[in-house]
XYZ file of C-alpha atoms in Angstrom:
319
model
C 72.632 11.034 -32.143
C 75.176 9.148 -30.440
C 78.947 10.063 -29.076
C 81.545 7.085 -29.087
C 84.901 7.287 -27.821
C 87.925 5.900 -29.748
C 89.840 4.904 -26.547
C 90.722 1.035 -26.665
C 89.153 0.968 -30.159
C 91.873 1.235 -32.793
C 89.405 0.248 -35.753
C 86.963 3.112 -35.184
C 90.012 5.281 -34.661
C 91.199 4.448 -38.150
C 87.594 5.006 -39.498
C 87.229 8.449 -38.015
C 90.717 9.386 -39.574
C 89.642 8.491 -42.919
C 86.320 10.612 -42.513
C 88.451 13.440 -41.529
C 90.576 12.961 -44.325
C 87.816 12.914 -46.762
C 85.874 16.062 -45.169
C 88.261 18.243 -43.586
C 91.643 17.364 -45.098
C 93.527 20.610 -43.937
C 93.623 19.629 -40.160
C 94.039 15.687 -40.912
C 97.732 15.456 -39.989
C 97.294 17.000 -36.537
C 93.733 15.363 -35.832
C 95.123 11.995 -37.028
C 98.279 12.299 -34.685
C 95.744 13.023 -31.514
C 93.494 10.348 -32.413
C 96.405 7.790 -32.282
C 97.020 9.065 -29.032
C 93.555 8.986 -27.848
C 93.281 4.990 -28.204
C 95.500 4.367 -25.077
C 95.664 7.524 -23.255
C 94.214 7.617 -19.604
C 92.900 11.159 -19.628
C 93.803 13.262 -22.543
C 93.914 13.402 -25.410
C 90.361 12.107 -26.289
C 88.524 11.560 -29.547
C 85.001 11.375 -30.064
C 82.988 10.414 -32.941
C 79.592 11.752 -33.793
C 77.021 9.149 -35.172
C 73.496 9.997 -36.780
C 71.013 8.473 -38.847
C 69.205 6.264 -36.453
C 67.478 3.248 -38.221
C 66.510 -0.165 -37.632
C 70.248 -1.367 -37.819
C 71.273 1.442 -35.302
C 73.555 4.436 -35.700
C 74.891 3.812 -39.273
C 77.122 6.889 -40.436
C 79.557 9.140 -38.746
C 78.451 12.952 -39.013
C 81.278 14.456 -37.217
C 83.810 14.436 -34.307
C 85.560 16.529 -31.608
C 88.811 16.249 -29.675
C 89.741 17.149 -26.185
C 93.189 18.033 -25.238
C 95.158 19.496 -22.252
C 96.535 22.331 -24.240
C 95.866 23.724 -27.926
C 99.036 25.587 -29.318
C 98.517 28.963 -27.371
C 101.726 30.991 -26.627
C 100.025 33.452 -24.321
C 97.454 31.899 -22.161
C 99.351 28.633 -21.692
C 98.138 27.832 -18.244
C 94.625 27.348 -19.334
C 93.339 23.694 -19.565
C 91.619 21.733 -20.823
C 90.450 22.444 -24.421
C 87.777 21.464 -26.919
C 89.351 21.065 -30.325
C 88.681 20.185 -33.805
C 85.047 20.085 -33.534
C 83.523 19.242 -37.114
C 79.954 18.477 -38.203
C 79.048 17.418 -41.749
C 77.504 20.499 -43.514
C 74.420 18.489 -44.192
C 73.485 18.185 -40.596
C 74.212 21.805 -39.373
C 71.417 24.031 -38.630
C 68.154 22.991 -37.422
C 69.899 19.451 -36.390
C 71.338 20.781 -33.554
C 74.487 18.333 -33.795
C 77.091 21.022 -33.213
C 75.143 22.210 -29.985
C 74.950 18.756 -28.777
C 78.370 18.061 -29.324
C 79.745 21.016 -27.248
C 77.097 19.932 -24.627
C 78.610 16.575 -24.648
C 82.224 17.817 -24.294
C 81.223 20.117 -21.398
C 79.511 17.257 -19.788
C 82.731 14.991 -20.241
C 85.184 17.505 -18.729
C 82.648 18.381 -15.931
C 82.540 14.600 -14.830
C 86.336 14.691 -15.200
C 86.327 17.238 -12.462
C 86.954 20.415 -14.301
C 85.148 23.493 -13.711
C 85.862 25.420 -16.908
C 86.174 24.273 -20.721
C 88.126 26.339 -23.197
C 88.671 26.646 -26.823
C 89.887 28.994 -29.482
C 88.516 29.927 -32.729
C 88.308 32.891 -35.399
C 84.667 32.291 -35.783
C 82.251 35.097 -34.514
C 79.010 34.381 -32.901
C 79.042 30.606 -33.283
C 80.165 29.384 -29.600
C 78.449 32.136 -27.911
C 75.226 30.623 -28.701
C 76.073 27.736 -26.752
C 77.149 29.306 -23.614
C 80.893 30.426 -24.356
C 82.303 33.873 -23.667
C 85.259 35.389 -25.214
C 88.054 36.079 -22.439
C 91.063 37.431 -24.706
C 93.054 37.169 -27.503
C 95.950 34.865 -28.163
C 98.402 33.691 -31.013
C 98.996 29.945 -31.828
C 102.348 28.547 -32.118
C 101.945 28.453 -35.754
C 101.758 32.086 -35.941
C 97.955 32.724 -36.282
C 95.913 35.212 -34.109
C 92.829 33.761 -32.410
C 90.043 34.231 -30.022
C 89.995 32.472 -26.757
C 86.655 31.337 -25.301
C 85.297 29.901 -21.967
C 82.258 28.078 -20.719
C 81.631 26.350 -17.443
C 81.675 22.659 -17.685
C 78.257 20.726 -16.878
C 77.641 18.800 -14.113
C 75.059 18.045 -11.484
C 76.090 20.950 -9.400
C 74.444 24.425 -9.596
C 75.603 27.527 -8.246
C 73.491 30.483 -6.652
C 74.572 34.207 -5.175
C 73.179 35.712 -2.449
C 73.756 39.306 -1.251
C 71.649 42.061 0.225
C 69.241 42.285 -2.743
C 68.953 38.546 -2.863
C 69.264 37.500 0.754
C 69.535 33.930 1.687
C 66.439 32.083 2.642
C 66.347 31.080 6.382
C 66.965 27.291 5.494
C 69.893 28.156 3.179
C 71.327 30.129 5.865
C 71.179 27.198 8.407
C 72.369 24.672 5.771
C 75.476 27.088 5.203
C 76.223 27.231 8.757
C 76.007 23.645 9.489
C 78.297 23.123 6.567
C 80.978 25.583 8.108
C 80.339 24.647 11.847
C 79.449 21.257 12.103
C 79.542 20.913 15.958
C 76.979 23.412 16.999
C 74.626 22.125 19.538
C 71.336 22.248 17.700
C 69.664 23.345 14.548
C 68.102 26.088 16.386
C 71.408 27.439 17.599
C 72.653 27.168 13.987
C 69.838 29.137 12.831
C 70.079 31.938 15.553
C 73.828 32.231 14.872
C 73.613 32.485 11.244
C 70.388 35.019 11.308
C 71.964 37.278 14.288
C 75.683 37.175 13.471
C 75.846 36.331 9.565
C 77.695 38.782 7.680
C 74.996 40.016 5.698
C 73.202 41.336 8.639
C 75.817 43.676 10.078
C 78.042 44.320 7.183
C 78.099 48.046 6.099
C 79.851 47.616 2.698
C 79.163 45.001 -0.262
C 79.310 41.316 0.317
C 77.994 38.370 -1.391
C 77.923 34.446 -0.869
C 78.366 31.890 -3.418
C 76.631 28.563 -2.833
C 76.941 25.172 -4.316
C 74.015 22.748 -4.457
C 73.461 19.266 -5.353
C 70.177 18.720 -5.856
C 68.672 20.698 -2.960
C 71.726 19.909 -0.601
C 74.277 22.815 0.137
C 77.586 21.172 -0.544
C 80.019 24.255 -0.808
C 80.084 27.960 0.110
C 82.505 31.026 0.056
C 81.914 34.712 1.011
C 83.582 37.606 -0.851
C 83.584 40.837 1.350
C 84.364 44.490 0.183
C 86.564 46.567 2.640
C 84.382 49.422 3.644
C 87.667 51.610 4.218
C 89.074 50.770 0.806
C 86.467 49.839 -1.709
C 89.150 48.510 -4.224
C 90.023 45.693 -1.650
C 88.141 42.454 -1.390
C 88.539 39.580 0.861
C 87.487 36.081 0.550
C 86.754 33.513 3.251
C 84.673 30.895 4.832
C 85.184 28.605 2.007
C 83.853 25.181 2.477
C 83.291 22.122 0.361
C 81.374 19.078 1.864
C 84.096 16.110 2.220
C 82.480 13.711 -0.337
C 82.190 16.647 -2.978
C 85.871 17.715 -2.939
C 88.182 17.209 -5.893
C 85.477 17.956 -8.281
C 86.416 21.534 -9.069
C 83.502 23.134 -6.814
C 86.024 25.480 -4.921
C 87.483 26.645 -8.299
C 84.240 27.316 -9.750
C 82.790 29.405 -6.769
C 85.947 31.454 -6.732
C 86.086 32.081 -10.463
C 82.427 33.113 -10.207
C 83.166 35.417 -7.665
C 85.874 37.189 -9.202
C 83.755 37.311 -12.316
C 81.167 39.246 -10.333
C 83.506 41.832 -8.869
C 84.943 42.239 -12.465
C 81.466 43.634 -13.862
C 81.566 46.480 -11.400
C 85.393 47.069 -11.141
C 87.037 50.403 -12.138
C 90.509 48.888 -12.157
C 93.113 48.487 -9.639
C 90.940 46.009 -7.441
C 92.488 43.239 -5.274
C 91.086 40.246 -3.651
C 92.957 39.129 -0.508
C 92.801 35.568 1.060
C 94.549 34.530 4.513
C 95.952 30.971 4.178
C 97.726 28.984 6.817
C 101.310 28.235 5.630
C 100.944 24.404 5.759
C 97.581 24.198 4.233
C 98.939 22.708 0.967
C 95.398 22.157 -0.685
C 94.531 25.780 -0.287
C 97.805 27.313 -1.439
C 97.475 25.074 -4.371
C 94.220 26.227 -5.296
C 94.695 29.953 -4.849
C 97.898 29.587 -7.043
C 96.082 27.944 -9.654
C 93.709 31.062 -9.682
C 96.417 33.735 -9.817
C 97.067 34.443 -6.206
C 100.531 35.228 -4.734
C 101.653 34.993 -1.500
C 102.786 38.480 0.134
C 104.590 36.715 3.077
C 102.949 39.117 5.555
C 99.650 39.473 7.371
C 97.586 42.505 6.008
C 94.672 43.222 8.248
C 91.017 43.211 6.985
C 88.869 45.372 9.368
C 88.426 43.592 12.710
C 89.168 39.946 11.536
C 91.714 38.053 13.746
C 94.396 35.942 12.049
C 96.710 33.349 13.311
C 100.450 33.714 13.259
C 100.709 30.758 10.938
C 98.829 32.512 8.330
C 99.937 34.822 5.387
C 98.102 37.088 2.837
C 97.700 35.961 -0.354
C 96.497 38.488 -2.880
C 95.276 38.604 -6.646
C 95.111 41.817 -8.779
C 91.881 42.057 -10.886
């Protein structure tokens, strides 16, 4: 199996358009329009051709295709991006050949390498994409009037994520790595370890808290904490967000945030809020929180004994 993009390849674009017209004619017009744009587009859209039948002369036959687009005709969840669209595998190569699964995996890897943390698609199929790591996140209506289900999945990158809480505490070397990432100017490794073990939130916090940590191989490259307010269990605070400098702009912060929000939602009873405290001139953090559904209250809402600066305001997201 092999994947080839039509970018800068007008001949292949015409070939896969003819294949689509022959095998899935009802989507041909929209597929062809996107494919034509894919030849010269810088990022989106993209059209990928799936080849099969490895023989002495190489990959000879097109067996399918898929496209990637920023939007996909939704009318409600218009903020979602990007989408896997028009995935097609020749019926002769479905089932045990795993062409569909491999195409979905390839799409998630492409989007992950582009810096996206989540891939979306919508379909009326039941039970297909769930097999490949997608979860239904809601219902929508397309701009041509059809009801559809919206799915999401993490993209695939070289970054993995782990969750630590009281039931799954951080090993000492992970505590040290997280503390070094957040506090690079401490005097020594021994001081790092002592501070993190004695003063770490998981040692004294009386309510629920957890830490999401991002790894590249075995190196800690990102971390964020989520704390439940012991005086109001419907309120959560997130803080201590940090991503290593050479790993920024890869969607790591967004993915850690989303994973934390998903964990809270699993046990939420409704009416929960997550708070964040952001400096008014921190444009990068403001942009990230807005993208994740936070809004600025314009004031400081204290959280336990934490001390905040005059230049900060409280941002909130309703779960």
